[in-house]
CSV table of C-alpha atoms and ligand atoms in Angstrom, one decimal:
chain,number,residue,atom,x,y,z
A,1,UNK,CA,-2.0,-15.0,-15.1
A,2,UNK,CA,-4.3,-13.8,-11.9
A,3,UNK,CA,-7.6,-14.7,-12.4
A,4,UNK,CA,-9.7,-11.9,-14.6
A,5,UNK,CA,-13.0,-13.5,-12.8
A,6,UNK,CA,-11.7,-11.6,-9.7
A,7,UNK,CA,-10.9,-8.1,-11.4
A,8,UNK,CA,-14.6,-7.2,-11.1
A,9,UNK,CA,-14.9,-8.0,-7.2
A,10,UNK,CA,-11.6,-6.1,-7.3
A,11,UNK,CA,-12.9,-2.6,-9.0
A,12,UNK,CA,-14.7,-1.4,-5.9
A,13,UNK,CA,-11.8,-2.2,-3.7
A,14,UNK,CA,-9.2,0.5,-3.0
A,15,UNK,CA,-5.6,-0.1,-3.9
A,16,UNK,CA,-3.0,-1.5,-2.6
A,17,UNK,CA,-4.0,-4.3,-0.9
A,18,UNK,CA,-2.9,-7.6,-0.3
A,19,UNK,CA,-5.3,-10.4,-1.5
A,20,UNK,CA,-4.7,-14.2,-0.4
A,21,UNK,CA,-5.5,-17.3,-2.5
A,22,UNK,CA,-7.0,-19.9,0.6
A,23,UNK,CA,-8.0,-22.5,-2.3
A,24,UNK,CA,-4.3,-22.6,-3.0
A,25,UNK,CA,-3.4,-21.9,0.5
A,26,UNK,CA,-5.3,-25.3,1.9
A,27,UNK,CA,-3.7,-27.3,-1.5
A,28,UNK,CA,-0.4,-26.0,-0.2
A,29,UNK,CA,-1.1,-26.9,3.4
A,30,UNK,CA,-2.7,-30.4,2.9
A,31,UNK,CA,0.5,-31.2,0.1
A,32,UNK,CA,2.8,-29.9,3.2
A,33,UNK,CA,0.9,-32.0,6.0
A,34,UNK,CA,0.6,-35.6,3.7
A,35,UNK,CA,4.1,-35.8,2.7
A,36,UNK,CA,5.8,-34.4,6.6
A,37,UNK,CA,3.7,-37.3,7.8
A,38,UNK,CA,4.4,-40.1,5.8
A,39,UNK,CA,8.1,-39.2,6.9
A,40,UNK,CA,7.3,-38.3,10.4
A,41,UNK,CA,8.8,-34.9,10.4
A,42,UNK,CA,7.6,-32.2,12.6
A,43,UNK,CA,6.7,-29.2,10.9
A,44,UNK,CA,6.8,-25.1,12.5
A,45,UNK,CA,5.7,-22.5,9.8
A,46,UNK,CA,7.8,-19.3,10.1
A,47,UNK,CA,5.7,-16.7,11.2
A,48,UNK,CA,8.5,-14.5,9.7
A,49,UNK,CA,7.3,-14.9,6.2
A,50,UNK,CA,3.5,-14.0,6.8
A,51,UNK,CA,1.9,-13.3,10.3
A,52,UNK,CA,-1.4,-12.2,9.4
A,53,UNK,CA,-3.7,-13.4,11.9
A,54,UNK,CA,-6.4,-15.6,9.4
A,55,UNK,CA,-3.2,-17.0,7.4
A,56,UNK,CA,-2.0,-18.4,11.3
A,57,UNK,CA,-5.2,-19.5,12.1
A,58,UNK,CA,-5.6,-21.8,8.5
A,59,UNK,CA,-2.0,-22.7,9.0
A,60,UNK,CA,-2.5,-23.9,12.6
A,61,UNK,CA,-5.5,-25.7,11.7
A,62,UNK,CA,-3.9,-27.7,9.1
A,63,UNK,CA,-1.3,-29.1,12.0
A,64,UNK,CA,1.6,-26.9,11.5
A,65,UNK,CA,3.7,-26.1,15.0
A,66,UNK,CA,4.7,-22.2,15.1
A,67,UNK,CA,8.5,-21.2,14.4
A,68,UNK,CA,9.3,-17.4,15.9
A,69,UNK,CA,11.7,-14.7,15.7
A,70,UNK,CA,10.5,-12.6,18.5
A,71,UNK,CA,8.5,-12.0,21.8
A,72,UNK,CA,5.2,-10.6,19.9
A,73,UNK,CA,5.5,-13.6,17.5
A,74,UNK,CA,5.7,-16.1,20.2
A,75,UNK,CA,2.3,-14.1,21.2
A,76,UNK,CA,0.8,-13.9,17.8
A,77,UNK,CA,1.1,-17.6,17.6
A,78,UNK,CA,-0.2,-18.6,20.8
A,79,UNK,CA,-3.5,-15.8,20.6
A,80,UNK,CA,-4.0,-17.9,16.9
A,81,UNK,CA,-4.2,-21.2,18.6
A,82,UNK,CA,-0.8,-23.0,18.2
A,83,UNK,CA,-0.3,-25.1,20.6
A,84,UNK,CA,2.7,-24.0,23.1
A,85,UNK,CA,4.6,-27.3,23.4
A,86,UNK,CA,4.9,-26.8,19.5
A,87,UNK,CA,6.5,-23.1,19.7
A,88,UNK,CA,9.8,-22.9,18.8
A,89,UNK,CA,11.6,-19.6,19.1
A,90,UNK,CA,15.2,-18.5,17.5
A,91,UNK,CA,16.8,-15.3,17.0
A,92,UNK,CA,20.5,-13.7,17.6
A,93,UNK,CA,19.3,-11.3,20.2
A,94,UNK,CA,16.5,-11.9,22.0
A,95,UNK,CA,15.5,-9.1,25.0
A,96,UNK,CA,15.2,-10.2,28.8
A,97,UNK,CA,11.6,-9.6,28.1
A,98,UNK,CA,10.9,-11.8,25.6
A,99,UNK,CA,13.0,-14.8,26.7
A,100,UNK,CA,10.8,-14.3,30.3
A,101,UNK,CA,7.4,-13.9,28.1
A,102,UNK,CA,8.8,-17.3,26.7
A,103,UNK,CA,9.6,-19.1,29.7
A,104,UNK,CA,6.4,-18.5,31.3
A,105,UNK,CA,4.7,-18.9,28.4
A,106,UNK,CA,6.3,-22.8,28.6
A,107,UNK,CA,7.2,-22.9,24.8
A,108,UNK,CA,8.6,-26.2,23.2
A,109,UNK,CA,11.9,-24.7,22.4
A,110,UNK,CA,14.4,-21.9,22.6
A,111,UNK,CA,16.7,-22.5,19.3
A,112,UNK,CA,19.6,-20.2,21.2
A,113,UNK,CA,22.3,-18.3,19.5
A,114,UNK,CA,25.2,-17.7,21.4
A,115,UNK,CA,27.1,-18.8,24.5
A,116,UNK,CA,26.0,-15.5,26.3
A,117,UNK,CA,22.2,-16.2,25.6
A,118,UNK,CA,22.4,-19.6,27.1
A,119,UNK,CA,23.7,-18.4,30.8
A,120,UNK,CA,21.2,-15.4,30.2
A,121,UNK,CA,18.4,-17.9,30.1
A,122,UNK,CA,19.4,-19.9,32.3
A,123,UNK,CA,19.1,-17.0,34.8
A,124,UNK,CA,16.1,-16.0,33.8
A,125,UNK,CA,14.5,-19.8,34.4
A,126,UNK,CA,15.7,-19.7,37.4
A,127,UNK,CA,13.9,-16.4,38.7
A,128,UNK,CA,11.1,-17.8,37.1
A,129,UNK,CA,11.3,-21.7,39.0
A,130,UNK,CA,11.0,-23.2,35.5
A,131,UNK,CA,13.3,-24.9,33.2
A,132,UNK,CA,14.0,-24.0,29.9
A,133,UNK,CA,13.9,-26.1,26.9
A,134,UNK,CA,17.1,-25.1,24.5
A,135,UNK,CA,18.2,-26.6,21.2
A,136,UNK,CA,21.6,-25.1,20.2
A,137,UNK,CA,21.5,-23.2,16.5
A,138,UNK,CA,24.6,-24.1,15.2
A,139,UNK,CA,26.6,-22.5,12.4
A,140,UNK,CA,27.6,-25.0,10.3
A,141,UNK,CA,29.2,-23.0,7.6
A,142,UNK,CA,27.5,-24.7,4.9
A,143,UNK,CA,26.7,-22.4,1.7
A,144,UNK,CA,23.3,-22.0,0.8
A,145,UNK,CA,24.2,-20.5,-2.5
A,146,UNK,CA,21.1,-17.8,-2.2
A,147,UNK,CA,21.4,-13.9,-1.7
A,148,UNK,CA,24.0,-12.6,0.6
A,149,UNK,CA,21.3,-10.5,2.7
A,150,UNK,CA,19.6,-14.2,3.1
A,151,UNK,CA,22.4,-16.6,3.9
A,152,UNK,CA,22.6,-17.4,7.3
A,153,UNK,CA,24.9,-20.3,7.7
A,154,UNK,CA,28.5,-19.0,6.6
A,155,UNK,CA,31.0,-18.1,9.6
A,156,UNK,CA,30.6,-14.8,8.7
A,157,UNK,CA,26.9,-14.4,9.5
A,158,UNK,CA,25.9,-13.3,13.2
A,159,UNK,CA,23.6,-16.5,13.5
A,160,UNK,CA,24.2,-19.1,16.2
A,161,UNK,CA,26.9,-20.8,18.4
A,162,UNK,CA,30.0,-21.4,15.6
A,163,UNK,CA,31.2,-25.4,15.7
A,164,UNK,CA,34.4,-25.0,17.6
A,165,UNK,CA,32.3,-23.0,20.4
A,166,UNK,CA,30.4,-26.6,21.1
A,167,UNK,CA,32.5,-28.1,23.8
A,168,UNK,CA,32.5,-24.5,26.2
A,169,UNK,CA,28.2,-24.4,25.1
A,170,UNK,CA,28.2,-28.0,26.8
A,171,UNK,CA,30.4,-26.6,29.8
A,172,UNK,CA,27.0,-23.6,30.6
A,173,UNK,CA,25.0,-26.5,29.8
A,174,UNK,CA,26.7,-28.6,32.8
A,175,UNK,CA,26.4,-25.7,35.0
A,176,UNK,CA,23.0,-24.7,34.3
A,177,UNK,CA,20.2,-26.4,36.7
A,178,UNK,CA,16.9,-24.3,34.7
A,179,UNK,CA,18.1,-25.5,31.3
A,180,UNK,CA,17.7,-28.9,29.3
A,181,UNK,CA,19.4,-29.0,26.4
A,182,UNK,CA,16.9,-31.3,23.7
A,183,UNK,CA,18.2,-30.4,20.3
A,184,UNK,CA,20.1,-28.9,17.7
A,185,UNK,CA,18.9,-26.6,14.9
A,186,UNK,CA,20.4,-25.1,11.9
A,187,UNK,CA,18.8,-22.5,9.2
A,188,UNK,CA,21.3,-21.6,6.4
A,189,UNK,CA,19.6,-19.4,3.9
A,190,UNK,CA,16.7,-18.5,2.4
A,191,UNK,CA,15.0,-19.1,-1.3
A,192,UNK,CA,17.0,-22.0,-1.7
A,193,UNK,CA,16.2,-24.3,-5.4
A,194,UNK,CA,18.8,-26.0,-4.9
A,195,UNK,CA,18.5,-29.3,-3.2
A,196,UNK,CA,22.2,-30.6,-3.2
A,197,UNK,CA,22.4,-27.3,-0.6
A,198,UNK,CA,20.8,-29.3,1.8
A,199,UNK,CA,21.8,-32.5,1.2
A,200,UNK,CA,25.8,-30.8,2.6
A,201,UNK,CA,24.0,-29.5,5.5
A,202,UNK,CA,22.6,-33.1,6.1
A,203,UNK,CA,26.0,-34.5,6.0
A,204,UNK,CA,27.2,-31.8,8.1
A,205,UNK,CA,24.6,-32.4,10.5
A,206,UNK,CA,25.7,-36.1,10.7
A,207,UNK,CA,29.2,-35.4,12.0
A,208,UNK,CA,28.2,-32.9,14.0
A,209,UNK,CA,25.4,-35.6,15.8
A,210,UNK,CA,28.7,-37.9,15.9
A,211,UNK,CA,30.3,-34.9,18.2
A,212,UNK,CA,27.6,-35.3,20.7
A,213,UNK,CA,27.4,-39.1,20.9
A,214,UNK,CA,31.0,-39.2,21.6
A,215,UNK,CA,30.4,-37.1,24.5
A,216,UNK,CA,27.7,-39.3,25.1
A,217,UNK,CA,24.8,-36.9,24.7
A,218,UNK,CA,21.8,-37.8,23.1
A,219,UNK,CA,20.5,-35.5,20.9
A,220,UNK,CA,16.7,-36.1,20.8
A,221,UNK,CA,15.6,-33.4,18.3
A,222,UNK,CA,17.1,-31.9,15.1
A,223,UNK,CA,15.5,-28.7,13.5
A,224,UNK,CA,17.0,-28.2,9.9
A,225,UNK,CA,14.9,-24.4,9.8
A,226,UNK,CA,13.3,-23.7,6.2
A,227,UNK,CA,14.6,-22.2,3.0
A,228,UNK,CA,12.9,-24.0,0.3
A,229,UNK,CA,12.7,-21.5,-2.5
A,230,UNK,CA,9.8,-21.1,-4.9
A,231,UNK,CA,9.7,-19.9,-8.6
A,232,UNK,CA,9.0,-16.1,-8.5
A,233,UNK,CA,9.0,-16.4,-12.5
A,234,UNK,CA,6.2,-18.8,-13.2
A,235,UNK,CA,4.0,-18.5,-10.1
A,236,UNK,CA,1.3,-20.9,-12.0
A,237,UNK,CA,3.4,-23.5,-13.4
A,238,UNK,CA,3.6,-25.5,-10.0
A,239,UNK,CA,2.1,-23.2,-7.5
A,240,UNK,CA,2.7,-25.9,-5.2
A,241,UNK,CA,6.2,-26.8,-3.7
A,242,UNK,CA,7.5,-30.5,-4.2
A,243,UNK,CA,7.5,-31.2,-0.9
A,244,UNK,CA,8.1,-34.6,-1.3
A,245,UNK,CA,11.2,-34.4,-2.8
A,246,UNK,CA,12.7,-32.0,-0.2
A,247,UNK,CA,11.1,-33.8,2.8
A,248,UNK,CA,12.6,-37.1,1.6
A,249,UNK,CA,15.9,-35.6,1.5
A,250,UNK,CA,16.2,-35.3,5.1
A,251,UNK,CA,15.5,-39.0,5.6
A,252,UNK,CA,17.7,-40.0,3.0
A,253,UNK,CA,21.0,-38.3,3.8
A,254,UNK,CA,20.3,-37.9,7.8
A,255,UNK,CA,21.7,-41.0,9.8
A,256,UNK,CA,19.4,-40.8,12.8
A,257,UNK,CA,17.9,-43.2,15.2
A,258,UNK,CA,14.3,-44.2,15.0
A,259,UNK,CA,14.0,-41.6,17.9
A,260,UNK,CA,14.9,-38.9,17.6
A,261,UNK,CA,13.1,-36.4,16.0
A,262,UNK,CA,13.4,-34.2,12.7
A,263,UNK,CA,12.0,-30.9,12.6
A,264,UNK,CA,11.8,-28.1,9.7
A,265,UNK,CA,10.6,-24.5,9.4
A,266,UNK,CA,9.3,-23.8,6.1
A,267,UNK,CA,7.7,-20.2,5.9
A,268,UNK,CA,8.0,-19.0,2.2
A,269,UNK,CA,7.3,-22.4,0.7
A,270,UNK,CA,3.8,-22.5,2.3
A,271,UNK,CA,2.7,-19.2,1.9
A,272,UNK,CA,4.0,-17.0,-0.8
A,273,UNK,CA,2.4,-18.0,-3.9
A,274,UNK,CA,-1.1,-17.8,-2.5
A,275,UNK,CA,-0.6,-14.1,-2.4
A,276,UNK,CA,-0.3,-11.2,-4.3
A,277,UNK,CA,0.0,-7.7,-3.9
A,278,UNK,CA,-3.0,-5.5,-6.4
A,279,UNK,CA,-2.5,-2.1,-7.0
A,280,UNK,CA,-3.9,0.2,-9.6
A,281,UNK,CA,-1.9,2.5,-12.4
A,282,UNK,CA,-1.5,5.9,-10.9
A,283,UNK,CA,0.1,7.8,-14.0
A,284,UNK,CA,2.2,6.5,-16.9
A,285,UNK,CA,5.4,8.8,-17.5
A,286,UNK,CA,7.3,8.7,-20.7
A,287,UNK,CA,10.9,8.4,-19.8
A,288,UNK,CA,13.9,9.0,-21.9
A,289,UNK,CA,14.5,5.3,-22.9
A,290,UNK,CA,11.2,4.0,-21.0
A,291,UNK,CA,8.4,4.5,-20.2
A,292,UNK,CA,7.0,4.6,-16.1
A,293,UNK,CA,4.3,3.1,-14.5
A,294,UNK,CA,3.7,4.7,-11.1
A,295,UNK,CA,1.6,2.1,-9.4
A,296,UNK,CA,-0.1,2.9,-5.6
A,297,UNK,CA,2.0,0.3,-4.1
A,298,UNK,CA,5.9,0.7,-3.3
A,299,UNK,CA,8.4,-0.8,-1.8
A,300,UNK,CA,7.0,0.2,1.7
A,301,UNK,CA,3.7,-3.3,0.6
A,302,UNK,CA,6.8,-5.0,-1.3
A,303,UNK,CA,10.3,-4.0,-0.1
A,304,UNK,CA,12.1,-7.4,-1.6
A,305,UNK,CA,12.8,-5.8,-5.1
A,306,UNK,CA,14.3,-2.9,-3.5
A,307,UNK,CA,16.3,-4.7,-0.5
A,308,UNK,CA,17.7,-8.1,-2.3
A,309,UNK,CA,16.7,-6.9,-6.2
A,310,UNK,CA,14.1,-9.9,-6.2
A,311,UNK,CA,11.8,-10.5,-9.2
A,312,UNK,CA,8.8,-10.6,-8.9
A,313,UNK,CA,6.0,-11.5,-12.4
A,314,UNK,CA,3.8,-8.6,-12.8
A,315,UNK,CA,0.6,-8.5,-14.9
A,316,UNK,CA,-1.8,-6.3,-16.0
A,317,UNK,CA,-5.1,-7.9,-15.1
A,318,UNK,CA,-7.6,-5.0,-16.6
A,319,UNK,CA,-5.3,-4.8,-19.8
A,320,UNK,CA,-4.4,-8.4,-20.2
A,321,UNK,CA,-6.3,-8.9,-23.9
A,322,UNK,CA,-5.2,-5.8,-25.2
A,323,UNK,CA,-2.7,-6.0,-28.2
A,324,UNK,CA,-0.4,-3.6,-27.9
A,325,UNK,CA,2.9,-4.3,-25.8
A,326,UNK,CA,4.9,-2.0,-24.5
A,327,UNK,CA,8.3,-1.6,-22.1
A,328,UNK,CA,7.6,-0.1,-18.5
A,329,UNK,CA,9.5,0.5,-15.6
A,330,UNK,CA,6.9,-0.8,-13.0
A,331,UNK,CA,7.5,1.8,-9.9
A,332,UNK,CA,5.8,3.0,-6.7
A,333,UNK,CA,5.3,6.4,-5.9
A,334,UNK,CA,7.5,6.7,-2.5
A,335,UNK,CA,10.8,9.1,-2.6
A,336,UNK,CA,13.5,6.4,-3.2
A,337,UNK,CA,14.4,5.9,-6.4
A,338,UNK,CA,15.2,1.9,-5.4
A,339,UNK,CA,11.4,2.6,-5.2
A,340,UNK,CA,11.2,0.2,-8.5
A,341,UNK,CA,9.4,-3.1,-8.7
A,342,UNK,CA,11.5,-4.0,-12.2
A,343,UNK,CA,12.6,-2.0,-15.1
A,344,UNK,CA,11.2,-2.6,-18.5
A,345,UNK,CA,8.6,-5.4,-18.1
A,346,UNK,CA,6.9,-5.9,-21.4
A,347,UNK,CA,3.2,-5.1,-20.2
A,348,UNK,CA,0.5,-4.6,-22.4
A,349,UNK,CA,-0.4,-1.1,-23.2
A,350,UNK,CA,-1.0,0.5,-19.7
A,351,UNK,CA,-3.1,2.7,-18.7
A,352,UNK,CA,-4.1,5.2,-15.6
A,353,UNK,CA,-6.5,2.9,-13.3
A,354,UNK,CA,-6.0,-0.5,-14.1
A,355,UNK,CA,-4.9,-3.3,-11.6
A,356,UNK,CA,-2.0,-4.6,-11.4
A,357,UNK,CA,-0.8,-7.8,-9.6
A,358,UNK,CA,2.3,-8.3,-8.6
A,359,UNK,CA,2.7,-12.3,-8.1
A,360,UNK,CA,4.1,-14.1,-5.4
A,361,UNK,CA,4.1,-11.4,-2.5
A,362,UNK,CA,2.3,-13.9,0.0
A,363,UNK,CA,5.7,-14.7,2.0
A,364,UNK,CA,8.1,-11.9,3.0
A,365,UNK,CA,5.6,-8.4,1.9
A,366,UNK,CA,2.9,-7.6,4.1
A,367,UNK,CA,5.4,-8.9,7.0
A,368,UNK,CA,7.6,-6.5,6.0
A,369,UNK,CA,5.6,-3.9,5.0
A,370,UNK,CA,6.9,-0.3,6.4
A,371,UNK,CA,5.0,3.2,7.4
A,372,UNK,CA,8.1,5.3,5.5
A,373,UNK,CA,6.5,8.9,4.4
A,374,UNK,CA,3.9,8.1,6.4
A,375,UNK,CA,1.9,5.5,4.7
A,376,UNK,CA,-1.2,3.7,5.5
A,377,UNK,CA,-0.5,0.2,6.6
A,378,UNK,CA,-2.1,-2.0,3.1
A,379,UNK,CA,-5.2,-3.5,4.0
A,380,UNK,CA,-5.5,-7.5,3.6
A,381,UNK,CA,-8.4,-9.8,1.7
A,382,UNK,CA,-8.6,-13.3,1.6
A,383,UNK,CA,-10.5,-15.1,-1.3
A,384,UNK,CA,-13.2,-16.0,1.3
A,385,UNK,CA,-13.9,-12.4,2.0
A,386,UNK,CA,-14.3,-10.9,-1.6
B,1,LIG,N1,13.8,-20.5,10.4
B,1,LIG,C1,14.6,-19.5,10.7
B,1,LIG,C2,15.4,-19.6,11.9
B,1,LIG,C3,14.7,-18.4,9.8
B,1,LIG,O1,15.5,-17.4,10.1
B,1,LIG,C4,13.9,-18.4,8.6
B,1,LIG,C5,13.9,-17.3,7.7
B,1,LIG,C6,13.0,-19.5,8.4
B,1,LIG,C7,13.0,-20.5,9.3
B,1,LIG,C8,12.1,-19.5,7.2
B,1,LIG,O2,12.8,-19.6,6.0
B,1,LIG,P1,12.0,-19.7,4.6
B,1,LIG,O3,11.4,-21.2,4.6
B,1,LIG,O4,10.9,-18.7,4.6
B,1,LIG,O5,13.0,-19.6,3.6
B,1,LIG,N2,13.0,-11.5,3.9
B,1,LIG,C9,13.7,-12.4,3.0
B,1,LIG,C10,13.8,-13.8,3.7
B,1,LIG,C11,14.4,-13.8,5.0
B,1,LIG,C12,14.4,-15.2,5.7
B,1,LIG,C13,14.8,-15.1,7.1
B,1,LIG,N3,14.7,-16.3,7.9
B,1,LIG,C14,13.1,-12.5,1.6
B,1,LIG,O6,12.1,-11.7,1.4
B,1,LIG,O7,13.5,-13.2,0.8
């Protein structure tokens, strides 16, 4: 349950707003850190699931390396204070801009996507009188058994070079003076509680490493990407990911050499149970099997229930000890009717004005949020500031 010791720093506050948990946020980081140490694996948050700029700046002083999606990533990280040699940067279709941004920028890595995007970049160095750093993203069709919108590593996703494109990806790589080639990296899914799912992409990872070595090429770094899931339905139970267990996975099933390097790009595992989205009760609405609870927040400060039908647990901090319990559907107040947090969620009796919490919205909400019908972007708090 969120804690009713905050609800009275919270009355004064207008809603919605995000509010971030740092106590939990530094246990989360320090678990993270200890157990990627002990088995020396390099770790980039995914500035994806949360880019505000005091969450990078905790995250970056903890250790973490920065994993990106886009020029103004790559430029959020760096103005927070990662380091560049440990900015890694992926994405399907990066722009000319970015990719030069990038290069001049001297990041760590360019996880590339495609055959086109290699010879692209290799142009680019060269205009530039750099060399680029690449890892390939492969596609290893390996099943991540998550949502469809969030499974990346299936043939039939757009992400990365496919297996059998490997040998013509070396043949650029031959022909390309601005471009070293110093990894591969792989990210199959998203949310994923199911550790067996990485344990087939380690094995796939293994042959694929065999590939190269034939050809005599030494592949010096391999970045697995993230997808360690949490439990959006008992954020307290073990706010905390087992990080142990997934991190020793990877040495476990991964038959490496005592150099090279493995990477990971966890984003949702660090980050989304230290926050929560707060709103308050704007009218309750008796419907004709339930009743409504228009909150002040919407899908445009929590989209993930409306794009992939995600649950989230919602409480009713100001009427938590009341007795009465009654159905809701828990709504926002924009003009979609996907506008709908959850349908009939037992709350206790509800009421116009009081604050609700909607749990585990620290990863993939206020980086997502959206300005449709013209809405104010939700303001952010973190524990320190209240
Ligand atoms: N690396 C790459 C290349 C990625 O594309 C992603 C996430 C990550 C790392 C971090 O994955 P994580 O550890 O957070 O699972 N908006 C969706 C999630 C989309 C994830 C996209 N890529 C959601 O709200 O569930």
């Amino acid at each position: 349950m969120f804690s009713a010791a905050l609800l009275k720093k919270f009355q004064h506050i207008p809603t919605p707003f995000y509010f971030y948990d740092t106590k939990l946020l530094g246990e989360t980081l320090k678990a993270a850190i200890k157990s990627a140490e002990k088995h020396n694996i390099e770790l980039h948050y995914a500035l994806k699931a949360n880019s505000n700029k005091d969450i990078l700046k905790l995250i970056k002083t903890a250790g973490f390396g920065a994993d990106c999606v886009s020029g103004n990533e790559v430029k959020q990280a760096i103005d927070c204070g990662f380091k560049v040699n440990n900015v890694v940067y992926a994405g399907v279709g990066k722009s000319d801009t970015e990719i030069r941004f990038a290069i001049k920028k001297n990041i760590f890595c360019f996880n590339c996507e495609s055959i086109e995007e290699i010879r692209v970049m290799n142009a680019i160095a060269k205009s530039e009188n750099k060399t680029a750093r690449i890892a390939f993203r492969i596609n290893p069709n390996v099943n991540a058994n998550t949502h469809h919108y969030i499974t990346t590593g299936l043939e039939e996703n757009k992400f990365g070079i496919n297996v059998w494109e490997l040998d013509d990806a070396l043949g650029v790589i031959r022909k390309s003076k601005n471009i070293k080639l110093i990894g591969i990296h792989f990210h199959i899914g998203s949310q994923i509680n199911d550790l067996t799912v990485f344990k087939n992409l380690c094995l796939k990872v293994n042959e694929l490493l065999e590939w190269f070595s034939n050809r005599n090429i030494f592949i010096e770094n391999i970045n697995l990407g993230g997808g360690l899931g949490v439990d959006y339905y008992h954020p307290d139970v073990k706010p905390v990911p087992d990080f142990e267990n997934y991190f020793s996975l990877f040495r476990k099933f991964l038959k490496i050499e005592p150099t090279q390097q493995i990477h990971l790009e966890p984003g949702r595992a660090i980050v989304a149970q230290c926050g929560s989205l707060i709103s308050r009760v704007l009218f309750v609405k008796k419907g004709v099997q339930t009743n409504f609870a228009i909150l002040d927040a919407g899908m445009t400060e929590l989209l993930r229930p409306a794009l992939y039908q995600s649950y989230h647990t919602i409480e009713n901090v100001t009427g938590a000890k009341r007795k009465e319990v009654n159905k809701y559907d828990v709504t926002g107040p924009i003009c979609e009717s996907s506008d709908c947090f959850r349908k009939a969620v037992e709350l206790p009796e509800t009421k116009r004005g009081d604050i609700i919490a909607i749990r585990t919205a620290g990863a993939y909400a206020e980086s997502m949020s959206l300005t449709y019908n013209l809405r104010s972007k939700a303001k952010a708090y973190l524990a320190t500031d209240l």
